[in-house]
Amino acid sequence: MEVSTLVRLGVRSATSEASVDSITLFVVLLCLCIVIGHLLEKARWMTESVTALLIGLCTGIVILLTTKGKSSHILVFNEDLFFIYLLPPIIFNAGFQVKKKRFFQNFMTITSLGAVGSLVSFVIIWLGSMHLFEKLDVGFLEMGDYLALGAIFSATDSVCTLQVLVFGEGVVNDATSVVLFNAIQKFDLSHINSTIALKFSGNFLFLLFTSMVLGAAVGLLSAYIIKKLYLGRHSTDREVALMILMAYLSYMAAELFNLSGILTVFFCGLVMSHYTWHNVTESSRVTTKHAFAAFSFVSEIFIFLYVGMDALDIEKWKFVKESPGTSIGVSSILLGLVLVGRAAFVFPLCFLSNLARRSQIDKIGFKQQVTVWWAGLMRGAVSVALAYNWFAMSTHTEQRGIAIMITSTITVVLFTNVVCGLLTKPLVRFLLPQQKHLDSVMVSSESEMSLAMPLLANEEAPKSNMSGDNIPRPSSLRMLLTTPTRSVHYYWRMFDDGYMRPVFGGRGFVPYAASSPNENMHQPLLSEQKIVEL
Amino acid sequence: MEVSTLVRLGVRSATSEASVDSITLFVVLLCLCIVIGHLLEKARWMTESVTALLIGLCTGIVILLTTKGKSSHILVFNEDLFFIYLLPPIIFNAGFQVKKKRFFQNFMTITSLGAVGSLVSFVIIWLGSMHLFEKLDVGFLEMGDYLALGAIFSATDSVCTLQVLVFGEGVVNDATSVVLFNAIQKFDLSHINSTIALKFSGNFLFLLFTSMVLGAAVGLLSAYIIKKLYLGRHSTDREVALMILMAYLSYMAAELFNLSGILTVFFCGLVMSHYTWHNVTESSRVTTKHAFAAFSFVSEIFIFLYVGMDALDIEKWKFVKESPGTSIGVSSILLGLVLVGRAAFVFPLCFLSNLARRSQIDKIGFKQQVTVWWAGLMRGAVSVALAYNWFAMSTHTEQRGIAIMITSTITVVLFTNVVCGLLTKPLVRFLLPQQKHLDSVMVSSESEMSLAMPLLANEEAPKSNMSGDNIPRPSSLRMLLTTPTRSVHYYWRMFDDGYMRPVFGGRGFVPYAASSPNENMHQPLLSEQKIVEL
């Protein structure tokens, strides 16, 4: 890079000069993405993530040309950066902004689509790749590698799919994949037998459960502290700081105890939005709501920029050049398996779901099933991060094999994002033309972020939201996720009102004995929230 | 640490396990600091930074005991972390929340206290240490080292002093020190002659000026983009994200061009609060105001925790043990020079200022001069960071010398913070008992953060703020900073209204043609802000 040739004699040491350069460039690119994303808002086929991917690719080309083919990226893909700093805000915000009522009412459907679904596609991709790669003569992979491939490619990109109707699925799915991946790393699965398989399943379920409990516990602790201490009495900023820190704490604690940070932070977000958020001052509410969304937004764009830039890594493509056939073969097979793997659980589950529904209007039509299938095809940064973790950091010594697997992963990610991403809006318009006002089902429509609902919502949705137009409308697609678990929901409310709220606060809790005038002034903002609350 | 003995087999690689441990511990400690700081709110002699320092010290002791004397800190003091991530939010928030009207009306006083003052104490500490250390037989220091010491210890801790009446001084002072430090690193100052001194001064002034211009330019750019594109039309979060990114960009760009990032980001904050902040939606205003304050708050606590933990670095104290006399001597001399250095400009400048004032009531009394002198004695994280930069990373090979200089720096920082910090509140109460309702002059009293005004404000101040009780009260201490530059301010307003606001927006700018009902609902919040606006 040219900028790095500047003689820098400042406070910073030599090693960090490069990081000042690259941080500056990244910040400029992020700003560009936001502005361009805003300008392309009206373009029907464009999503913000595709914009970021394309800008990342272009920047990669520019860097490649200025460095004369030496390098295309300014930061090496660093999975720590991804897992420690970028992913937590995205997943936390997903939990924080989700419509809890709908989420819990559809808990079973989401869990089945998410957990069962990703298990199905895990098995299909694992077995499929094992059999198909043998014919391709990809000799360098072992049993563990195929299992890892299954986990890597069953991670529906929650960053991207969050935005789609199958939102809740995305998070559960990501978490499932990461937990699976952890389990694969932990157990010696090169020789599977029934004992190992049983242990494996037990471990898997235990991780899922403890992660959820930990997330809920940290969320409840934050609610309790803020309710007991009335932090807002002295300082709104202290409340905001504590909420941010506790949210992050839940993720880090889960990672520390080797649980699934994704699942933990998601449940922490859920609990925080149900209790903690109501215990703080009005300013803190507005601040946390938008600040969390903005963090998440920036992290998402950052990830896509990153993946876009990393796609042109010249070192890896050199190996691919030597054996283009193998590389194209591997990419195509993986892509095919992703398509098949998703089809293998979406259509059967929809069929089962239809069996349980009586009226014809509630049933999920074929076109809608195709939409659900298509919208969840994207693979994203989680897949890339897992692939790097497995192939670049494992004991693999064969450079060529590593390069081929990583470039194939990036190829699949780019292809699913760009092609599927670009085609999804037109596809939805083509398949479901009558549902003009269809809301994305599980997505936080009170968030004004357009990124959060680009696919099934038409571009007028954010505006109509502002005039309070987010009353649930009947639609068969939404009903997909409305299985009859209302009774569970009813008992939960009884328990919540009787035991939880008196201790942890929640909606209706007034932080001050004598509320300040400002508090009352801002009541109108709340009304919007109340509609969507549990 | 015990936690690190846990077998971790997760997604993270071995190297990053330690970082998960330490991040988790740090987040827990930060939460503790917030809660304890809140509980100690009523204690007259306690400030939040002292709390954080003490918690840091205690944690250091615990780690020292559990590791059996091997190490006291879990993170090595990393100046990149400090200069790239922790300092920018603090300084930006200082600029963003400052009362612009008062700041600009007192621009000359602040500049003289800040820039002239730190130059005076730079010269005194430089020459003083050179002469006094010779008698102590501290033979390992060269000319450049003494100059560096001058720059290191003329950096009044803006993190801490921000909170005092001499707030504006703190930032200018810090910036001056860092620019001086840069200049010392750049020039070969071992043999000073008039040419070099002239070049040095020219360079110094050029850096000051260009940094301010860059900060203002980035701020104006953000205002222009947001005004032109109406980002809030689609997404509040996009506005918030863009403001955060542009603020950070100003700092990084300044560092990239080798300017003073501190000064740049401070002016960027000023310009953003004057123009950009008024161009965004009401939600974005609330969000940015509190989110920036919360960032700054967390960064401050983080820094003090860090310094507290680092104070017990056993490696360095081993060297000190070998020559306790030298070490105590160095610390005492530096402390004495800091006291003298500050006295050497505060009292003369106050005397000059008194000469210009006609009425007896406007004059600054001796007791008030003592308060101004005392309140700015604290040295903080900037000094520590500069000391590490110079002594630990330079070509110095003598371990003992490095250790003595760094431990002395930390000793001075701890002493000034704990002793001066604890004594300041009682001192102010003793010296100025009649001024019960005295506000900290330059400080953002609209920020509800108690940290922002612990010293001269009594503990009821935050509450009285909430009921709109922040109308300026006449007080001779405030008048200290009210020199007659009102005419400059008048012409600025003419220029601002005529040329700047039509292009860059600002107060009164309405983002929407037809404002949404929510916008009007929240008008009351604004009124408070309007009082303090330029």
mmCIF file of C-alpha atoms in Angstrom, chain A residues 25-209:
data_model
loop_
_atom_site.group_PDB
_atom_site.id
_atom_site.type_symbol
_atom_site.label_atom_id
_atom_site.label_comp_id
_atom_site.label_asym_id
_atom_site.label_seq_id
_atom_site.Cartn_x
_atom_site.Cartn_y
_atom_site.Cartn_z
ATOM 1 C CA LEU A 25 -8.815 2.427 5.227
ATOM 2 C CA PHE A 26 -11.375 0.136 6.806
ATOM 3 C CA VAL A 27 -13.183 3.003 8.476
ATOM 4 C CA VAL A 28 -13.299 4.902 5.173
ATOM 5 C CA LEU A 29 -14.670 1.808 3.431
ATOM 6 C CA LEU A 30 -17.284 1.302 6.151
ATOM 7 C CA CYS A 31 -18.437 4.898 5.718
ATOM 8 C CA LEU A 32 -18.586 4.354 1.968
ATOM 9 C CA CYS A 33 -20.658 1.214 2.417
ATOM 10 C CA ILE A 34 -23.149 3.060 4.581
ATOM 11 C CA VAL A 35 -23.497 5.945 2.139
ATOM 12 C CA ILE A 36 -23.673 3.721 -0.953
ATOM 13 C CA GLY A 37 -26.019 1.334 0.810
ATOM 14 C CA HIS A 38 -28.271 4.275 1.552
ATOM 15 C CA LEU A 39 -28.173 5.464 -2.060
ATOM 16 C CA LEU A 40 -28.951 1.975 -3.342
ATOM 17 C CA GLU A 41 -31.800 1.605 -0.885
ATOM 18 C CA LYS A 42 -34.284 1.845 -3.708
ATOM 19 C CA ALA A 43 -32.604 -0.706 -5.916
ATOM 20 C CA ARG A 44 -34.780 -3.769 -5.764
ATOM 21 C CA TRP A 45 -32.075 -6.360 -6.154
ATOM 22 C CA MET A 46 -29.445 -4.910 -3.886
ATOM 23 C CA THR A 47 -28.871 -5.734 -0.241
ATOM 24 C CA GLU A 48 -26.387 -3.973 2.009
ATOM 25 C CA SER A 49 -24.317 -7.095 2.488
ATOM 26 C CA VAL A 50 -23.918 -7.562 -1.262
ATOM 27 C CA THR A 51 -22.856 -3.910 -1.511
ATOM 28 C CA ALA A 52 -20.229 -4.485 1.173
ATOM 29 C CA LEU A 53 -19.033 -7.684 -0.520
ATOM 30 C CA LEU A 54 -18.673 -5.897 -3.851
ATOM 31 C CA ILE A 55 -16.871 -2.908 -2.318
ATOM 32 C CA GLY A 56 -14.577 -5.363 -0.553
ATOM 33 C CA LEU A 57 -13.878 -7.126 -3.852
ATOM 34 C CA CYS A 58 -13.170 -3.830 -5.632
ATOM 35 C CA THR A 59 -10.835 -2.717 -2.860
ATOM 36 C CA GLY A 60 -9.119 -6.066 -3.054
ATOM 37 C CA ILE A 61 -8.550 -5.551 -6.789
ATOM 38 C CA VAL A 62 -7.192 -2.040 -6.206
ATOM 39 C CA ILE A 63 -4.800 -3.273 -3.524
ATOM 40 C CA LEU A 64 -3.785 -6.167 -5.770
ATOM 41 C CA LEU A 65 -2.934 -3.731 -8.550
ATOM 42 C CA THR A 66 -1.089 -1.220 -6.359
ATOM 43 C CA THR A 67 0.974 -3.911 -4.671
ATOM 44 C CA LYS A 68 1.601 -5.495 -8.087
ATOM 45 C CA GLY A 69 -0.035 -8.760 -7.297
ATOM 46 C CA LYS A 70 1.535 -9.286 -3.917
ATOM 47 C CA SER A 71 -1.485 -9.103 -1.692
ATOM 48 C CA SER A 72 -5.161 -8.313 -1.901
ATOM 49 C CA HIS A 73 -6.018 -7.715 1.716
ATOM 50 C CA ILE A 74 -4.798 -5.398 4.395
ATOM 51 C CA LEU A 75 -5.827 -7.562 7.308
ATOM 52 C CA VAL A 76 -5.280 -11.287 7.494
ATOM 53 C CA PHE A 77 -8.537 -13.030 8.296
ATOM 54 C CA ASN A 78 -8.368 -13.218 12.039
ATOM 55 C CA GLU A 79 -10.923 -15.490 13.619
ATOM 56 C CA ASP A 80 -10.336 -13.920 17.021
ATOM 57 C CA LEU A 81 -11.397 -10.568 15.656
ATOM 58 C CA PHE A 82 -14.444 -12.229 14.196
ATOM 59 C CA PHE A 83 -15.499 -14.366 17.141
ATOM 60 C CA ILE A 84 -14.478 -12.005 19.939
ATOM 61 C CA TYR A 85 -15.457 -8.627 18.557
ATOM 62 C CA LEU A 86 -17.668 -8.778 15.478
ATOM 63 C CA LEU A 87 -20.056 -11.656 16.018
ATOM 64 C CA PRO A 88 -21.257 -10.897 19.597
ATOM 65 C CA PRO A 89 -22.889 -7.529 18.820
ATOM 66 C CA ILE A 90 -24.704 -8.980 15.822
ATOM 67 C CA ILE A 91 -26.147 -11.928 17.699
ATOM 68 C CA PHE A 92 -26.891 -9.925 20.828
ATOM 69 C CA ASN A 93 -28.776 -7.352 18.805
ATOM 70 C CA ALA A 94 -30.715 -10.143 17.128
ATOM 71 C CA GLY A 95 -31.879 -11.340 20.516
ATOM 72 C CA PHE A 96 -32.439 -7.838 21.807
ATOM 73 C CA GLN A 97 -34.627 -6.725 18.930
ATOM 74 C CA VAL A 98 -36.509 -9.951 18.289
ATOM 75 C CA LYS A 99 -40.226 -9.953 18.840
ATOM 76 C CA LYS A 100 -40.229 -12.103 21.901
ATOM 77 C CA LYS A 101 -43.899 -12.983 21.759
ATOM 78 C CA ARG A 102 -43.684 -14.417 18.297
ATOM 79 C CA PHE A 103 -40.350 -16.004 18.993
ATOM 80 C CA PHE A 104 -41.615 -17.947 21.970
ATOM 81 C CA GLN A 105 -44.924 -18.782 20.368
ATOM 82 C CA ASN A 106 -42.954 -20.317 17.536
ATOM 83 C CA PHE A 107 -40.194 -21.681 19.672
ATOM 84 C CA MET A 108 -40.749 -25.260 18.552
ATOM 85 C CA THR A 109 -40.828 -24.444 14.861
ATOM 86 C CA ILE A 110 -37.723 -22.326 15.091
ATOM 87 C CA THR A 111 -35.895 -24.961 17.056
ATOM 88 C CA SER A 112 -36.849 -27.664 14.626
ATOM 89 C CA LEU A 113 -35.953 -25.596 11.570
ATOM 90 C CA GLY A 114 -32.749 -24.485 13.266
ATOM 91 C CA ALA A 115 -31.445 -27.434 15.221
ATOM 92 C CA VAL A 116 -32.966 -30.401 13.388
ATOM 93 C CA GLY A 117 -32.442 -28.640 10.077
ATOM 94 C CA SER A 118 -28.793 -28.020 10.594
ATOM 95 C CA LEU A 119 -28.289 -31.573 11.839
ATOM 96 C CA VAL A 120 -29.908 -32.892 8.665
ATOM 97 C CA SER A 121 -27.791 -30.744 6.412
ATOM 98 C CA PHE A 122 -24.718 -31.576 8.483
ATOM 99 C CA VAL A 123 -25.230 -35.272 7.830
ATOM 100 C CA ILE A 124 -25.997 -34.750 4.156
ATOM 101 C CA ILE A 125 -22.970 -32.536 3.522
ATOM 102 C CA TRP A 126 -20.715 -34.803 5.542
ATOM 103 C CA LEU A 127 -21.730 -38.031 3.800
ATOM 104 C CA GLY A 128 -22.203 -36.356 0.435
ATOM 105 C CA SER A 129 -18.776 -34.788 0.386
ATOM 106 C CA MET A 130 -17.177 -38.011 1.579
ATOM 107 C CA HIS A 131 -18.601 -39.958 -1.305
ATOM 108 C CA LEU A 132 -18.356 -37.373 -4.046
ATOM 109 C CA PHE A 133 -14.865 -36.126 -3.233
ATOM 110 C CA GLU A 134 -13.503 -39.644 -3.554
ATOM 111 C CA LYS A 135 -14.455 -39.658 -7.218
ATOM 112 C CA LEU A 136 -12.715 -36.304 -7.652
ATOM 113 C CA ASP A 137 -9.534 -37.775 -6.218
ATOM 114 C CA VAL A 138 -9.285 -35.225 -3.412
ATOM 115 C CA GLY A 139 -6.996 -37.471 -1.451
ATOM 116 C CA PHE A 140 -5.872 -35.184 1.293
ATOM 117 C CA LEU A 141 -8.995 -35.172 3.430
ATOM 118 C CA GLU A 142 -9.595 -37.376 6.420
ATOM 119 C CA MET A 143 -12.716 -38.403 8.277
ATOM 120 C CA GLY A 144 -12.509 -35.443 10.646
ATOM 121 C CA ASP A 145 -12.254 -33.086 7.700
ATOM 122 C CA TYR A 146 -15.497 -34.337 6.180
ATOM 123 C CA LEU A 147 -17.261 -33.972 9.493
ATOM 124 C CA ALA A 148 -15.881 -30.463 9.798
ATOM 125 C CA LEU A 149 -17.096 -29.668 6.284
ATOM 126 C CA GLY A 150 -20.555 -30.758 7.352
ATOM 127 C CA ALA A 151 -20.491 -28.389 10.316
ATOM 128 C CA ILE A 152 -18.955 -25.551 8.301
ATOM 129 C CA PHE A 153 -21.538 -25.641 5.555
ATOM 130 C CA SER A 154 -24.569 -26.298 7.707
ATOM 131 C CA ALA A 155 -24.076 -22.850 9.257
ATOM 132 C CA THR A 156 -26.746 -20.827 7.520
ATOM 133 C CA ASP A 157 -25.344 -17.343 7.665
ATOM 134 C CA SER A 158 -27.156 -15.790 10.589
ATOM 135 C CA VAL A 159 -25.707 -12.407 9.692
ATOM 136 C CA CYS A 160 -27.491 -12.597 6.406
ATOM 137 C CA THR A 161 -30.395 -14.883 7.102
ATOM 138 C CA LEU A 162 -31.316 -12.981 10.224
ATOM 139 C CA GLN A 163 -32.879 -10.554 7.869
ATOM 140 C CA VAL A 164 -35.117 -13.090 6.288
ATOM 141 C CA LEU A 165 -38.332 -14.537 7.539
ATOM 142 C CA VAL A 166 -36.549 -17.540 8.911
ATOM 143 C CA PHE A 167 -34.655 -15.326 11.277
ATOM 144 C CA GLY A 168 -34.872 -17.300 14.459
ATOM 145 C CA GLU A 169 -33.736 -20.323 12.532
ATOM 146 C CA GLY A 170 -30.544 -18.557 11.532
ATOM 147 C CA VAL A 171 -29.344 -18.036 15.077
ATOM 148 C CA VAL A 172 -30.227 -21.516 16.304
ATOM 149 C CA ASN A 173 -28.674 -22.923 13.179
ATOM 150 C CA ASP A 174 -25.433 -21.004 13.595
ATOM 151 C CA ALA A 175 -25.229 -21.999 17.203
ATOM 152 C CA THR A 176 -25.892 -25.635 16.314
ATOM 153 C CA SER A 177 -23.120 -25.583 13.744
ATOM 154 C CA VAL A 178 -20.620 -24.006 16.092
ATOM 155 C CA VAL A 179 -21.506 -26.460 18.859
ATOM 156 C CA LEU A 180 -21.225 -29.337 16.393
ATOM 157 C CA PHE A 181 -17.897 -28.009 15.252
ATOM 158 C CA ASN A 182 -16.642 -27.757 18.819
ATOM 159 C CA ALA A 183 -17.786 -31.291 19.494
ATOM 160 C CA ILE A 184 -16.016 -32.549 16.363
ATOM 161 C CA GLN A 185 -12.815 -30.914 17.494
ATOM 162 C CA LYS A 186 -13.173 -32.359 20.955
ATOM 163 C CA PHE A 187 -13.988 -35.968 20.154
ATOM 164 C CA ASP A 188 -11.871 -38.249 18.107
ATOM 165 C CA LEU A 189 -14.441 -39.010 15.465
ATOM 166 C CA SER A 190 -12.222 -40.772 12.997
ATOM 167 C CA HIS A 191 -13.666 -44.051 14.188
ATOM 168 C CA ILE A 192 -17.286 -43.586 15.034
ATOM 169 C CA ASN A 193 -19.065 -46.147 17.124
ATOM 170 C CA SER A 194 -22.308 -46.037 19.033
ATOM 171 C CA THR A 195 -20.708 -45.111 22.385
ATOM 172 C CA ILE A 196 -18.946 -42.129 20.886
ATOM 173 C CA ALA A 197 -22.063 -41.119 19.005
ATOM 174 C CA LEU A 198 -24.106 -41.255 22.200
ATOM 175 C CA LYS A 199 -21.539 -39.262 24.163
ATOM 176 C CA PHE A 200 -21.389 -36.832 21.303
ATOM 177 C CA SER A 201 -25.165 -36.311 21.336
ATOM 178 C CA GLY A 202 -25.254 -35.954 25.107
ATOM 179 C CA ASN A 203 -22.492 -33.398 25.018
ATOM 180 C CA PHE A 204 -24.269 -31.540 22.235
ATOM 181 C CA LEU A 205 -27.564 -31.293 24.114
ATOM 182 C CA PHE A 206 -25.822 -30.349 27.357
ATOM 183 C CA LEU A 207 -23.999 -27.517 25.622
ATOM 184 C CA LEU A 208 -27.205 -26.217 24.083
ATOM 185 C CA PHE A 209 -28.993 -26.224 27.416
#
